[in-house]
């Protein structure tokens, strides 16, 4: 059963067709890369999948459920609740909040107590908040961030901010994780640590990962399959070895060493 | 421990309130100051509730006076017409209490009507709709003869006393503080921090913006009722755009997102208002200047999103005390190096 399947996904901004005829299919547990030159439409694909944009045409099916079809799209928060989580190209942490509060917000979707217990701090409030606190701390421990749990997110070093953003996305308990250029702005050492982290996540949380990345070493190193996007269209698709010597890909990257 | 601490805080607050009321009753605080203190509490209620929208949730509402008008007029109609809405056998203070509650509920309902369409949209739409809403309410009231039209609705009994206003302010502070320390409150704060990320983390952002807006409208409505029953009248002239701006200034001055900041700023500006009563025109210029200066130098307000708690006061006090004590010790190397 595919986790994610899109059919002829297409979005136009005015006259600009950012993505068209986009078809991908992700099987359970796969680690798949999405690459392409700047402005190819990769981030736009993520925005379509997560409901930030509504597609002009096409359909998305997630775990055999339609996320959008015939002009009716689910809101992003509903898609998250169905089990899709993402990070952003330009980190979007809740900057003024503490590290632990960033993670706690991921658990909000499971909170059962209503407004009245929140107003009065009564009834199920204390027990549930305690549980959230515990879960968040356990989670930060996995990512080695628990030592900084009370620091403001904006004060973390860049690499840790990236890690926190991934941790926060994983805390929503997704089946599919979308990572938008997680290695952007990292030095080679941080990048290799990130590769380790991504493999570790996939094995530990048993999920499917779709990864956008510019760093070819990283993509070729961790991904099992790769889709190549150029001018909004998929121009190639296959294993890293196949992609490496695909003439269309080489042309799209204008002779860049792939 | 945490429970005990918040209980202690509430007990201290109640104690202070009782003490002040006793001083007022004894005439140790003269009626004029009692009146100013009552106004202070009303403005605390208004500012703290507006902070929930503008500071905690990161939206921008300019219509708080409108909600105060709705609550104020609703409550005034109920206390003045013994045959309307509340059975006639309930009279005096209990009737005023119910009228205030109903005033808040009606304001909350109107808040829902205004908030639902405008909070769906991102950006400045809320500022524009709430601005328009405040004006619409005022013009409707100007032309509604049943409540006296332009001259206002007179002859209310002076039900509001310091204790009522004080209790309302405390309830507002406690409920809103509790709310922001809950998962629902965190959801609101995440909207302020980054709306797109919040939505992607599973927060139904529109719903939480509306919830915050409605809670704030409720407390604004109750503050309006208190205001009407302390001035013994409600009139369109007392709920103008300038009132919204004054409350906004309290929120901005105290710090967007800081409850204790709003409380402090409400107290300070109510005082300033009284002190500058003779220079009415000058006052507005001063306030505008203040707003500009804050926006340039401290766009997040004096406190930012920080809170001042008993714990902090305790810490600073011990800090100050140790500073005083220090010179007693001689040859302290730390001291010389400072
Ligand atoms: N909201 C938008 N409005 C107009 N154009 C957009 C919007 N979002 C993306 N685009 C355009 O779509 C194209 C693809 O952008 P993007 O998906 O960000 O590329 P990348 O592959 O580098 O992530 C770009 O030309 C961009 O200008
Ligand atoms: Mg991009």
XYZ file of C-alpha atoms and ligand atoms in Angstrom:
624
model
C 0.000 0.000 0.000
C 1.561 3.323 -0.973
C 1.824 5.921 1.797
C 1.593 8.802 -0.609
C 0.419 8.959 -4.168
C -0.166 12.038 -6.284
C -1.841 12.114 -9.663
C -1.202 14.891 -12.165
C -0.682 17.478 -9.457
C -0.551 20.967 -10.896
C -0.502 24.497 -9.497
C -0.466 27.827 -11.272
C 0.248 31.207 -9.733
C -1.389 33.585 -12.167
C 0.375 32.837 -15.409
C 3.238 30.915 -13.838
C 2.904 27.137 -13.755
C 5.059 26.241 -10.768
C 4.358 22.501 -10.749
C 2.614 20.367 -13.364
C 1.869 16.701 -14.054
C 3.494 15.786 -10.802
C 3.174 12.057 -10.084
C 5.006 10.370 -7.275
C 4.377 7.273 -5.255
C 6.016 6.518 -1.913
C 5.910 3.050 -0.405
C 5.866 2.446 3.332
C 9.286 2.906 4.937
C 11.034 4.369 1.913
C 13.549 7.188 2.060
C 13.103 9.152 -1.134
C 14.859 12.261 -2.399
C 13.425 15.145 -4.391
C 16.112 17.205 -6.102
C 16.240 19.889 -8.719
C 17.744 23.307 -9.454
C 16.684 26.401 -7.542
C 13.158 27.492 -8.369
C 12.262 24.084 -9.816
C 9.173 23.883 -7.594
C 10.323 21.528 -4.844
C 9.115 23.626 -1.917
C 5.879 24.244 -3.794
C 5.361 20.467 -3.935
C 5.705 20.318 -0.132
C 3.245 23.161 0.229
C 0.791 21.273 -1.946
C 1.207 18.038 -0.012
C 0.740 19.723 3.367
C -2.260 21.778 2.307
C -0.575 25.193 2.484
C -1.461 25.616 -1.209
C -4.479 24.174 -2.964
C -3.612 22.457 -6.254
C -5.124 23.872 -9.419
C -5.520 20.335 -10.707
C -4.774 16.814 -9.603
C -5.255 14.712 -6.532
C -3.269 13.619 -3.491
C -3.907 10.372 -1.743
C -2.347 9.708 1.646
C -2.623 6.215 3.114
C -5.513 5.523 0.745
C -7.366 8.655 1.804
C -7.970 11.583 -0.513
C -6.360 14.762 0.894
C -7.620 16.871 -1.918
C -9.611 16.220 -5.031
C -12.081 18.139 -7.134
C -11.195 21.504 -5.639
C -11.687 20.423 -2.042
C -8.524 20.487 0.019
C -8.083 19.635 3.683
C -6.669 22.346 5.930
C -2.998 21.870 6.881
C -3.764 21.055 10.510
C -6.065 18.205 9.462
C -3.366 16.806 7.196
C -0.949 16.923 10.144
C -3.462 15.054 12.263
C -3.679 12.383 9.570
C 0.048 11.818 9.928
C 2.093 14.083 7.695
C 4.734 16.365 9.197
C 7.271 18.691 7.688
C 10.153 21.055 8.267
C 10.752 24.285 6.383
C 13.521 25.506 4.141
C 13.858 28.664 6.237
C 13.558 27.305 9.760
C 10.168 28.146 11.235
C 10.560 27.515 14.938
C 8.442 29.278 17.542
C 11.401 31.517 18.251
C 10.380 33.168 21.502
C 9.172 29.921 23.031
C 11.337 27.537 24.978
C 12.701 24.432 23.318
C 10.319 22.220 25.267
C 7.277 24.371 24.442
C 8.117 24.021 20.756
C 7.747 20.270 21.153
C 4.714 20.521 23.431
C 2.738 22.259 20.708
C 3.085 19.112 18.615
C 1.095 17.267 21.282
C -1.712 19.790 21.209
C -3.660 17.717 18.718
C -4.019 14.933 21.293
C -5.102 17.132 24.191
C -8.470 16.064 25.518
C -9.187 18.655 28.210
C -11.382 21.551 27.202
C -11.386 25.281 27.842
C -12.957 25.162 31.296
C -10.179 23.042 32.840
C -7.723 25.388 31.082
C -9.346 28.484 32.655
C -9.401 26.979 36.129
C -6.377 24.650 35.974
C -8.751 22.060 37.355
C -10.002 18.596 36.500
C -7.923 16.747 33.909
C -5.608 19.760 33.387
C -2.807 18.792 35.766
C -2.616 15.126 34.790
C -2.594 15.799 31.062
C -0.075 18.636 31.290
C 2.189 16.407 33.350
C 1.981 13.709 30.717
C 2.744 16.212 27.934
C 5.740 17.474 29.902
C 7.065 13.966 30.377
C 6.563 12.997 26.750
C 8.270 16.176 25.576
C 11.286 15.623 27.830
C 11.635 11.995 26.715
C 11.459 13.174 23.147
C 14.102 15.859 23.603
C 16.359 13.244 25.146
C 16.286 11.215 21.927
C 17.525 14.289 20.084
C 19.995 15.245 22.752
C 18.323 18.582 23.344
C 16.958 18.019 26.866
C 19.857 19.921 28.386
C 18.579 23.047 26.666
C 14.882 22.492 27.193
C 14.249 25.844 28.860
C 16.263 27.929 26.434
C 14.501 30.093 23.891
C 14.506 28.366 20.519
C 16.066 31.391 18.833
C 19.129 31.144 21.060
C 20.115 27.670 19.878
C 23.004 27.337 17.424
C 21.921 26.850 13.840
C 22.490 23.113 13.676
C 20.472 22.551 16.842
C 17.648 24.698 15.517
C 17.455 22.378 12.513
C 17.488 19.378 14.834
C 14.754 20.897 17.014
C 12.609 21.537 13.983
C 12.914 17.910 12.943
C 12.207 16.780 16.511
C 9.134 18.988 16.669
C 7.805 17.579 13.401
C 8.403 14.019 14.610
C 6.588 14.733 17.865
C 3.332 14.996 15.908
C 3.799 11.236 15.356
C 3.775 11.229 11.556
C 3.693 8.363 9.090
C 5.342 10.547 6.474
C 8.019 13.146 7.183
C 8.859 15.855 4.658
C 12.248 17.520 5.086
C 12.901 20.697 3.086
C 16.653 21.199 2.647
C 17.609 20.083 6.162
C 21.316 20.515 5.436
C 21.049 24.069 4.105
C 23.614 26.249 5.812
C 25.401 23.363 7.520
C 29.119 22.627 7.392
C 30.303 19.191 6.121
C 30.625 17.800 9.622
C 27.116 18.882 10.590
C 25.835 17.465 7.316
C 27.277 14.033 7.970
C 25.773 14.088 11.471
C 22.469 14.965 9.857
C 22.717 11.982 7.511
C 23.178 9.747 10.537
C 20.191 11.391 12.218
C 17.944 10.890 9.211
C 18.776 7.194 8.967
C 18.326 6.828 12.711
C 14.907 8.501 12.558
C 13.741 6.296 9.744
C 14.715 3.142 11.616
C 13.587 4.211 15.060
C 10.250 5.742 14.115
C 9.597 3.407 11.178
C 8.333 6.084 8.878
C 8.534 7.184 5.301
C 10.693 10.191 4.483
C 10.645 12.509 1.493
C 13.688 14.730 1.428
C 14.489 17.863 -0.568
C 18.182 18.542 -0.696
C 20.817 20.403 -2.625
C 23.736 18.608 -1.090
C 24.267 15.812 -3.625
C 26.504 13.795 -1.333
C 23.736 13.708 1.246
C 20.984 12.810 -1.210
C 23.009 10.141 -2.979
C 24.177 8.810 0.373
C 20.880 8.289 2.153
C 18.110 8.086 -0.450
C 16.963 4.832 -2.001
C 15.112 6.500 -4.816
C 15.294 9.975 -6.275
C 12.900 12.154 -8.238
C 14.389 15.033 -10.213
C 12.288 18.130 -10.739
C 12.993 20.859 -13.294
C 10.660 23.701 -14.245
C 7.904 22.049 -12.231
C 8.054 18.720 -14.046
C 9.623 15.411 -13.085
C 12.416 14.850 -15.598
C 13.968 11.740 -14.116
C 13.319 9.122 -11.495
C 15.339 6.171 -10.269
C 18.068 4.908 -7.978
C 20.971 7.244 -7.098
C 23.206 5.358 -9.548
C 20.690 5.818 -12.381
C 20.194 9.502 -11.604
C 23.907 10.165 -11.468
C 24.377 9.320 -15.129
C 21.013 10.441 -16.522
C 21.771 12.899 -19.358
C 18.681 15.033 -18.656
C 19.692 15.479 -15.046
C 23.227 16.424 -16.003
C 21.849 18.962 -18.425
C 19.442 20.429 -15.866
C 22.331 20.926 -13.480
C 24.349 22.413 -16.354
C 27.355 20.170 -16.105
C 27.549 20.331 -12.364
C 29.234 17.249 -11.011
C 26.341 15.067 -9.887
C 3.943 23.148 45.275
C 2.831 24.983 42.147
C -0.794 24.685 43.231
C 0.098 26.028 46.648
C 1.924 28.963 45.070
C -0.979 30.016 42.875
C -3.354 29.620 45.804
C -1.084 31.837 47.851
C -1.032 34.432 45.076
C -4.818 34.500 44.939
C -5.041 34.752 48.738
C -2.625 37.697 48.733
C -4.629 39.374 45.974
C -7.904 38.902 47.879
C -6.231 40.176 51.036
C -5.044 43.353 49.333
C -8.504 43.938 47.880
C -10.233 43.501 51.235
C -7.709 45.790 52.892
C -8.231 48.547 50.311
C -12.016 48.251 50.563
C -11.786 48.584 54.354
C -9.638 51.718 53.926
C -12.232 53.127 51.520
C -15.081 52.336 53.904
C -13.246 54.015 56.776
C -12.650 57.100 54.703
C -8.865 56.601 54.924
C -8.926 56.617 51.115
C -11.097 59.488 49.982
C -13.948 58.891 47.507
C -12.034 60.523 44.682
C -9.135 58.088 45.007
C -11.586 55.221 45.433
C -13.092 56.264 42.111
C -9.668 56.371 40.452
C -8.809 52.955 41.837
C -12.074 51.544 40.540
C -11.298 52.915 37.098
C -7.848 51.370 37.336
C -9.351 47.933 37.866
C -11.741 48.433 34.947
C -8.837 49.366 32.687
C -6.812 46.397 33.931
C -9.687 44.141 32.827
C -9.870 45.844 29.447
C -6.098 45.878 28.835
C -5.423 42.304 29.949
C -8.226 41.015 27.735
C -7.015 43.019 24.727
C -3.540 41.615 25.359
C -4.955 38.145 24.776
C -5.730 39.113 21.174
C -2.917 41.513 20.359
C -0.117 40.182 22.526
C -0.717 36.475 23.058
C -2.347 35.597 19.762
C -0.444 38.158 17.684
C -3.535 39.551 15.961
C -4.342 43.235 15.819
C -7.710 44.376 17.121
C -8.750 48.005 17.299
C -12.316 47.426 18.441
C -12.159 46.957 22.182
C -14.289 50.031 22.882
C -16.985 48.518 20.669
C -17.189 45.389 22.831
C -17.182 47.514 25.976
C -20.083 49.491 24.517
C -22.028 46.328 23.743
C -21.505 45.004 27.283
C -22.106 48.386 28.889
C -25.368 49.123 27.089
C -26.676 45.569 27.506
C -26.049 45.659 31.246
C -27.479 49.176 31.535
C -30.685 48.153 29.799
C -31.054 45.222 32.180
C -30.410 47.138 35.408
C -32.641 50.034 34.364
C -35.588 48.064 33.046
C -36.672 45.702 35.781
C -39.024 43.925 33.391
C -36.418 43.036 30.746
C -34.382 39.804 30.392
C -33.913 39.113 34.116
C -36.939 38.460 36.406
C -37.990 41.586 38.312
C -37.668 39.850 41.668
C -33.886 39.898 41.221
C -32.913 43.473 41.965
C -30.055 45.533 43.344
C -26.549 44.083 43.327
C -27.536 40.551 42.231
C -29.287 42.067 39.227
C -26.190 44.115 38.445
C -24.075 40.955 38.686
C -26.313 39.092 36.248
C -26.498 42.139 33.967
C -22.702 42.300 33.831
C -22.498 38.591 33.061
C -25.104 38.907 30.304
C -23.325 42.011 28.987
C -20.162 39.930 28.701
C -21.973 37.073 26.999
C -23.639 39.353 24.454
C -20.273 41.012 23.727
C -18.712 37.560 23.327
C -21.454 36.584 20.893
C -20.905 39.736 18.846
C -17.182 38.953 19.036
C -17.916 35.579 17.461
C -19.888 37.226 14.645
C -17.135 39.758 13.939
C -14.267 37.334 14.479
C -15.392 34.375 12.386
C -15.186 36.040 8.991
C -12.270 38.387 9.685
C -9.992 35.955 11.520
C -10.065 33.499 8.633
C -7.924 35.949 6.711
C -4.305 36.668 7.495
C -2.842 40.107 7.811
C -4.416 43.419 8.640
C -8.019 42.544 7.910
C -8.782 42.211 11.592
C -7.539 45.723 12.346
C -9.746 47.132 9.609
C -12.887 45.147 10.462
C -12.613 45.800 14.192
C -12.045 49.482 13.524
C -15.179 49.522 11.382
C -17.068 47.444 13.921
C -16.370 49.934 16.727
C -17.638 52.797 14.600
C -20.752 50.892 13.505
C -21.665 50.131 17.115
C -21.179 53.773 18.080
C -23.317 55.059 15.211
C -26.064 52.525 15.903
C -26.137 53.674 19.531
C -26.163 57.340 18.460
C -29.370 56.675 16.566
C -31.109 54.317 18.965
C -33.595 56.492 20.834
C -34.561 53.785 23.353
C -31.127 54.214 24.963
C -31.113 57.979 24.650
C -29.363 58.391 21.301
C -26.541 60.881 21.218
C -27.122 62.249 24.703
C -26.556 58.827 26.274
C -28.419 56.507 28.579
C -28.746 58.180 31.977
C -29.927 57.392 35.456
C -28.093 54.151 36.161
C -27.563 53.296 39.792
C -23.981 53.368 40.968
C -23.684 49.631 41.452
C -19.990 49.417 40.676
C -17.786 49.843 43.700
C -14.108 49.159 44.167
C -14.685 45.568 45.273
C -16.686 44.642 42.165
C -14.136 46.135 39.794
C -11.288 44.591 41.762
C -12.828 41.123 41.751
C -13.456 41.359 38.020
C -9.852 42.399 37.375
C -8.520 39.496 39.453
C -10.821 37.003 37.710
C -9.701 38.310 34.312
C -6.026 38.062 35.202
C -6.311 34.576 36.722
C -8.407 33.120 33.898
C -6.309 34.567 31.113
C -3.058 33.641 32.827
C -4.329 30.090 33.375
C -5.432 29.951 29.766
C -2.039 30.917 28.388
C -0.387 28.334 30.640
C -2.468 25.574 29.072
C -2.168 23.665 25.842
C -4.883 25.855 24.350
C -2.933 28.967 25.297
C 0.257 27.542 23.825
C -1.680 26.983 20.620
C -2.550 30.714 20.610
C 1.054 31.733 21.274
C 2.279 29.473 18.459
C 0.031 31.434 16.091
C 1.760 34.633 17.155
C 5.175 33.072 16.677
C 4.557 31.579 13.240
C 1.111 31.014 11.851
C 2.135 28.634 9.063
C 4.276 26.506 11.366
C 1.470 26.447 13.941
C -0.986 25.162 11.382
C 1.520 22.509 10.234
C 1.958 21.391 13.836
C -1.735 20.535 13.978
C -3.098 23.757 15.493
C -6.425 24.826 13.995
C -5.323 28.438 13.816
C -8.606 30.059 12.827
C -10.439 28.316 15.650
C -7.910 29.483 18.233
C -7.891 33.046 16.980
C -11.676 33.100 17.287
C -11.539 31.540 20.766
C -9.076 34.188 21.986
C -11.125 36.936 20.360
C -14.359 35.760 21.990
C -12.791 35.422 25.456
C -11.384 38.944 25.141
C -14.737 40.307 23.946
C -16.439 38.743 26.974
C -14.152 40.484 29.447
C -14.357 43.745 27.506
C -18.147 43.521 27.801
C -17.998 43.047 31.560
C -15.563 45.971 31.836
C -18.064 48.069 29.865
C -20.801 47.212 32.333
C -18.576 48.195 35.259
C -17.735 51.461 33.547
C -21.376 52.329 32.913
C -22.349 51.640 36.504
C -19.541 53.687 37.948
C -20.239 56.728 35.747
C -24.004 56.169 36.185
C -24.503 56.438 32.469
C -23.390 55.026 29.147
C -23.102 57.211 26.084
C -21.706 56.814 22.571
C -19.175 59.500 23.483
C -17.643 57.318 26.186
C -16.923 54.407 23.828
C -15.103 56.115 20.987
C -12.129 55.005 18.967
C -9.959 56.971 21.396
C -10.888 54.527 24.158
C -9.709 51.606 22.015
C -6.467 53.470 21.412
C -5.991 54.185 25.112
C -6.377 50.484 25.937
C -4.088 49.569 23.071
C -1.482 51.962 24.455
C -1.673 50.158 27.822
C -1.052 46.832 26.089
C 1.792 48.151 23.960
C 3.400 50.078 26.815
C 3.278 47.106 29.170
C 4.510 44.694 26.548
C 2.642 42.693 23.939
C 2.109 39.334 25.559
C 2.915 40.337 29.140
C -0.071 40.172 31.498
C 1.777 41.821 34.372
C 2.947 44.498 31.926
C -0.646 45.292 30.971
C -1.628 45.510 34.623
C 1.216 47.902 35.385
C 0.557 50.046 32.337
C -3.170 50.202 33.078
C -2.446 51.427 36.597
C 0.132 53.944 35.412
C -1.938 55.359 32.557
C -5.094 55.671 34.651
C -3.064 57.701 37.120
C -1.573 59.764 34.318
C -5.049 60.331 32.931
C -6.192 61.804 36.229
C -3.061 63.864 36.691
C -3.384 65.307 33.186
C -7.136 65.803 33.366
C -6.764 69.552 32.944
C -4.666 69.174 29.803
C -7.000 66.989 27.789
C -5.751 67.965 24.340
C -2.150 67.842 25.470
C -2.748 64.354 26.874
C -3.584 62.836 23.507
C -0.471 64.381 21.975
C 1.595 62.951 24.803
C 0.081 59.487 24.328
C 0.677 59.543 20.607
C 4.275 60.522 21.200
C 4.641 57.750 23.759
C 3.281 55.221 21.286
C 5.728 56.377 18.620
C 8.700 56.328 20.980
C 7.841 52.831 22.234
C 7.373 51.539 18.716
C 10.783 52.854 17.720
C 12.831 51.929 20.756
C 11.004 49.015 22.335
C 8.571 47.612 19.780
C 7.674 44.777 22.122
C 6.787 47.108 24.991
C 8.601 47.807 28.219
C 8.423 44.230 29.481
C 8.361 42.428 26.157
C 6.664 39.089 26.716
C 8.200 38.740 30.178
C 6.085 38.326 33.290
C 6.789 39.659 36.744
C 5.784 37.187 39.436
C 6.030 37.047 43.195
C 9.041 34.818 42.706
C 10.867 37.508 40.706
C 9.972 40.199 43.224
C 11.316 37.948 45.937
C 14.531 37.430 43.992
C 15.074 41.132 43.299
C 14.320 41.991 46.901
C 16.911 39.531 48.179
C 19.247 40.851 45.503
C 18.794 44.424 46.715
C 19.131 43.362 50.338
C 22.414 41.564 49.717
C 23.663 44.662 47.884
C 22.890 46.722 50.968
C 24.555 44.203 53.186
C 27.711 43.906 51.134
C 29.594 47.040 52.263
C 29.528 45.690 55.807
C 31.936 42.939 54.823
C 35.408 44.312 54.522
C 38.083 43.452 51.983
C 35.645 41.731 49.730
C 37.604 41.076 46.531
C 34.430 40.785 44.449
C 33.387 44.217 45.532
C 36.599 45.926 44.639
C 36.631 44.372 41.234
C 33.150 45.719 40.486
N 2.968 31.842 -3.534
C 3.589 31.972 -4.714
N 3.202 32.914 -5.601
C 3.816 33.041 -6.786
N 4.819 32.287 -7.209
C 5.273 31.309 -6.373
C 4.682 31.101 -5.085
N 5.321 30.067 -4.485
C 6.263 29.656 -5.347
N 6.231 30.389 -6.494
C 7.106 30.219 -7.662
O 7.196 28.857 -7.947
C 8.496 28.533 -8.402
C 9.052 27.389 -7.595
O 9.448 27.845 -6.330
P 9.953 26.869 -5.172
O 8.999 25.753 -5.036
O 10.192 27.676 -3.961
O 11.346 26.347 -5.759
P 12.428 25.427 -5.078
O 12.516 24.235 -5.978
O 13.726 26.203 -5.105
O 11.987 25.076 -3.703
C 9.328 29.794 -8.308
O 9.399 30.364 -9.585
C 8.532 30.665 -7.376
O 8.722 32.014 -7.702
Mg 12.795 25.461 -1.912
